[in-house]
Amino acid sequence: MISLKYLYLSLLSAGAIAAPQAGHCRCRPHDACWPSHQQWSALNDTIEGNLVAVRPLASVCHAADYNAQACNTTTELWTNSFWRSSQPGAGQWQNWEAWPEHHESCYIESPRNSRCGQGRISLYSAKVRTASHVQKAVQFASAHNLRLAIKNTGHCFLGRSLAPESLQILTHEMKDIQVVDDFVPKGAPKGKGAGPAVTIAAGVQLSELYNAVAARNRTVIAGSSHTVGAAGGYIQGGGHSPFGAWKGLASDNALEFEVVTANGTLVTANSYQNPDLFWALRGGGGGSFGVVTRVTIRTHPEAPVIAYNINITTSGDDPRFWKAFSEFHAALPSLNDAGGSGYYFGSPNLPLGPNTSVSSLTSLLFFPEKTDQNEIAKLYEPLKSKLQQVGGVKVDDAAIPFPSVNSTIFTVLLQEGGTDTTGSISSLLVSRLYSKDLMLSDNGPGRLATAWKSLRWDPYSSFIGHVVAGPAVAASKNIDSAVNPAWRKTVSHLLLSRDWQWNATLGQQHSVIKNATEVEIPILRSVEGASHMGAYLNEASGYEPDFQASFWGPNYPRLYRVKQKWDPKGLFIARKGVGSEDWDDGGLCKIKS
Ligand SMILES: Cc1cc2nc3c(=O)[nH]c(=O)nc-3n(C[C@H](O)[C@H](O)[C@H](O)COP(=O)(O)OP(=O)(O)OC[C@H]3O[C@@H](n4cnc5c(N)ncnc54)[C@H](O)[C@@H]3O)c2cc1C
Ligand SMILES: *[C@@H]1O[C@H](CO)[C@@H](O)[C@H](O)[C@H]1NC(C)=O
Ligand SMILES: *[C@@H]1O[C@H](CO)[C@@H](O)[C@H](O)[C@H]1NC(C)=O
Ligand SMILES: *[C@@H]1O[C@H](CO)[C@@H](O)[C@H](O)[C@H]1NC(C)=O
Ligand SMILES: *[C@@H]1O[C@H](CO)[C@@H](O)[C@H](O)[C@H]1NC(C)=O
Ligand SMILES: *[C@@H]1O[C@H](CO)[C@@H](O)[C@H](O)[C@H]1NC(C)=O
Ligand SMILES: *[C@@H]1O[C@H](CO)[C@@H](O)[C@H](O)[C@H]1NC(C)=O
Ligand SMILES: *[C@@H]1O[C@H](CO)[C@@H](O)[C@H](O)[C@H]1NC(C)=O
Ligand SMILES: *[C@@H]1O[C@H](CO)[C@@H](O)[C@H](O)[C@H]1NC(C)=O
Ligand SMILES: *[C@@H]1O[C@H](CO)[C@@H](O)[C@H](O)[C@H]1NC(C)=O
C-alpha cells in the first residue's frame, strides 16, 4: 500500500515594502502609543492570565538565551507539527517565521552565538480558551491600534497566521467537540433542523475531528493532515477533501459559524442570521472577517470504500512519460464522475542508482459506498489500454477494499503515530486549478503535459495532483458560498513546491520567488488562460500575482464589500487575503486609503 506522505513544503517572505504614510500605520513597539506594562497586565487579567510574551522557538539555542536543556528539547521536537501548533513562537514554515527583508531570523541551524531575531513572530500571545477571551483580545488590539495575528496551527503556506510586531490570538487551546443528531441553526424556523452535525471549537485539529465523529459511527468532509485546523483557515478557505467527489468541499458542509467581529461582538452567521458573513466565511479565506470561535458542519453516514492505486512508470528521460501524463489526465473526468477522488504524485526525475532514473506517477483514488473491486477495476481499463498504446510504460495497479471511511483515513492518509513533518523547510508553492472541460477537450491534456514538462525537474522533485472536486463539488454550485466558482468546474488542483535552505541569501530567495512568479505561474496559467479557472487560496504561492482574481474570481468585489461592512478599519488583515491590498506586506501600514 502506498503511504501518502504529503510533500508539503513552504516559503519565505518578500514583496515590496511600500513607503508608509504618516498616520496610517499600526502602533509599533517603539511608538509612544504602544501599550504600557500596566495595560498589557490589565489585558492579561481580563483573559485570566493567559497572555504570554513570545520569543521564536529557536531562541533557546542562541546567544544570551541559550539553555542546553531547552535547546535539546526544541531540537528533538523541531519538525513535530503537533508541537508547533501549540507554540505561540512558531509557525510551521521557517520562511514565514523569519523576516529576511529586515534581517531578522532565528534558524535553529544558525551558529549558537548568532543573534536571534523576532522575525514575523508575534510579541505577545493571548492563548485564548473562551469566546470571551477572544472578544477581550480583539477589543484590546482595536483600542490600541495593534497589528493582530490569528494563529490556529500555523500551517498557512502563504504566511497568513504570523505577522511582525503583532499581538497574536492563539486558538489552539479551544478544543470542544459536540456531535449532535439534529442541529438546529440559530434563528431557524421551528422544525427546520439541519440534520446530523458536529460543532467544533476553533482549535480542533483534523485528526481530533475524525476520531470524534468515528466514535459515533459518522464521518465528515475534512482534509488529509493530522494537525491542520478544522475550523480555521482550512474551512474558511474552502477546504478540500479526499472524499470531495462524494460530499463536496468542507465549506459546502458548513452550517453555522460563531465569530467575534472587529468591534468585539460575538455573532452567529448562518443561513438565517448574518447571511453575508456566512457567505464570506465559506471560502473567503481565514483571518479576514473576524475570529471564528466555533463552526458546525454536517456529518455523514459511514460507508465502505474501495481505494484504487495505479502506478505509471517509464525510464527517466523517456518523453513518453509526458504522453502517459496526458493520458492519465484525459482519464480523470470519467474516474472522478464515477465517484473517485484522492491524489496523485509525480516524480519526473527519480534517481534509482548512480546511472539510472525513472519517471513515475502514482495515483490513489477513493470510491466510497463501493464494495465490488471488479466494478472499480473496470473503470481503469480504458486508461490501461491507452497507456499500453503509448509504449514503454510499466503499469502496476491494485484495488484495496476498506470497511469504512474511518479505516481508509487512518490506514492510508493519517497513519497511526504520524505527524505532518514541517519545521526546517522554506519553500514556495505554485499551483493551479484545472477544469474537467480541459481534460475532455481534444488537445487539452496534451497542452497540460507540454506546460508541466517545460518546468524544471530536479532529481527527486515532485508534483502533487488533488482530485478533490468533481460530482458533489460541482453539484454544490448553488450553495451561497464565496469559494472561487472555478472549484465547481475543477477536476484537478495541481501543485509543486520550490524550496531553499535556511542559509540561502536574500538574493537567492528572491530569485526563486521571482522565477516562480514571473516564469512558472504564467506557465501554469497559460494552459487555460489567466482569466479562466484560478488557484486554491490555501495552497498557492504566497506571492500569487493578481491574487484577487486567482483566488476568488468574480466573487472578489462582493467579498471586499462584506469586508468593509464588518471590518471597516482593517483590523483583520492576512497576507493575500481580502482587503490586504490596502496594506503593506507586513500589514503594518496602510498604503491605500
Ligand atoms: C500538511 C498539510 C496538509 C494539508 N492538507 C490539506 C487538505 O487536505 N485540504 C485542504 O483544503 N487544505 C490542506 N492544507 C492547507 C490548509 O488548508 C491551510 O494550510 C490552512 O490555512 C490551514 O489552516 P489552519 O487554521 O490550520 O492554519 P493557520 O496557519 O493557523 O491559519 C490559516 C489562516 O486562517 C486564519 N485563521 C485561523 N484560525 C482562525 C479563526 N478561528 N478565525 C479566523 N481566522 C482564522 C489565520 O489567521 C490564517 O489567515 C494542508 C496543509 C498542510 C500543511
Ligand atoms: C505503487 O508505488 C508505491 C510507492 O512506490 C508502492 O508502495 C505500491 O505498492 C505500488 N503499487 C502497486 C500496485 O504496485
Ligand atoms: C499573565 O499572567 C500569568 C498568571 O498570573 C503570568 O504567569 C504571566 O506571566 C502573565 N503574562 C504576562 C505577559 O505578563
Ligand atoms: C538530548 O539529550 C539526550 C540525553 O542527553 C541525548 O541522548 C540526545 O541526543 C540529545 N538530543 C539532541 C538533539 O541533542
Ligand atoms: C458591532 O457591529 C455590528 C455590525 O456592524 C453592529 O450590529 C453592532 O451594534 C456593533 N456593536 C458594537 C458594540 O458596536
Ligand atoms: C455504522 O453506520 C453504517 C452506515 O450507516 C451502518 O451500516 C453500520 O451498521 C453502523 N455500524 C455500527 C457499529 O453501528
Ligand atoms: C555510471 O556512469 C559513469 C560515467 O558514465 C561510469 O564511470 C560509472 O561506472 C557508471 N556507474 C555504474 C554503476 O554503472
Ligand atoms: C478508525 O480506524 C482506525 C484504523 O483502522 C482504527 O484503529 C480505529 O479504531 C477506528 N475508529 C473507530 C471508532 O472505529
Ligand atoms: C525558472 O523556471 C523555469 C521553469 O521551471 C526553469 O526552467 C528555469 O531554470 C528557472 N530559472 C531560474 C533562474 O531559476
Ligand atoms: C547551507 O548549508 C548547508 C549545510 O547545512 C551547505 O551544504 C550549503 O552549501 C549551504 N548553502 C549556502 C547557500 O550557503
PDB file of N, CA and C and ligand atoms in Angstrom, residues 501-505 508, ligand 10:
ATOM      1  N   GLN A 501      17.239  26.436   1.449  1.00  0.00           N
ATOM      2  CA  GLN A 501      17.730  26.150   2.784  1.00  0.00           C
ATOM      3  C   GLN A 501      17.806  27.411   3.625  1.00  0.00           C
ATOM      4  N   TRP A 502      17.931  27.210   4.925  1.00  0.00           N
ATOM      5  CA  TRP A 502      17.940  28.330   5.867  1.00  0.00           C
ATOM      6  C   TRP A 502      19.022  29.359   5.542  1.00  0.00           C
ATOM      7  N   ASN A 503      20.140  28.882   4.976  1.00  0.00           N
ATOM      8  CA  ASN A 503      21.258  29.799   4.739  1.00  0.00           C
ATOM      9  C   ASN A 503      21.249  30.422   3.357  1.00  0.00           C
ATOM     10  N   ALA A 504      20.167  30.246   2.592  1.00  0.00           N
ATOM     11  CA  ALA A 504      20.085  30.920   1.289  1.00  0.00           C
ATOM     12  C   ALA A 504      20.100  32.428   1.530  1.00  0.00           C
ATOM     13  N   THR A 505      20.845  33.135   0.703  1.00  0.00           N
ATOM     14  CA  THR A 505      20.893  34.587   0.874  1.00  0.00           C
ATOM     15  C   THR A 505      19.554  35.188   0.438  1.00  0.00           C
ATOM     16  N   GLN A 508      19.214  34.955  -3.203  1.00  0.00           N
ATOM     17  CA  GLN A 508      18.829  33.616  -3.688  1.00  0.00           C
ATOM     18  C   GLN A 508      17.342  33.365  -3.456  1.00  0.00           C
TER      19      GLN A 508
HETATM   20  C1  LIG B  10      23.938  25.921   3.518  1.00  0.00           C
HETATM   21  O1  LIG B  10      24.344  24.996   4.496  1.00  0.00           O
HETATM   22  C2  LIG B  10      24.492  23.673   4.012  1.00  0.00           C
HETATM   23  C3  LIG B  10      24.833  22.797   5.201  1.00  0.00           C
HETATM   24  O2  LIG B  10      23.867  22.962   6.197  1.00  0.00           O
HETATM   25  C4  LIG B  10      25.588  23.643   2.937  1.00  0.00           C
HETATM   26  O3  LIG B  10      25.688  22.330   2.416  1.00  0.00           O
HETATM   27  C5  LIG B  10      25.217  24.615   1.835  1.00  0.00           C
HETATM   28  O4  LIG B  10      26.259  24.704   0.911  1.00  0.00           O
HETATM   29  C6  LIG B  10      24.932  26.000   2.381  1.00  0.00           C
HETATM   30  N1  LIG B  10      24.371  26.813   1.310  1.00  0.00           N
HETATM   31  C7  LIG B  10      24.666  28.085   1.128  1.00  0.00           C
HETATM   32  C8  LIG B  10      23.923  28.788   0.047  1.00  0.00           C
HETATM   33  O5  LIG B  10      25.485  28.663   1.810  1.00  0.00           O
END
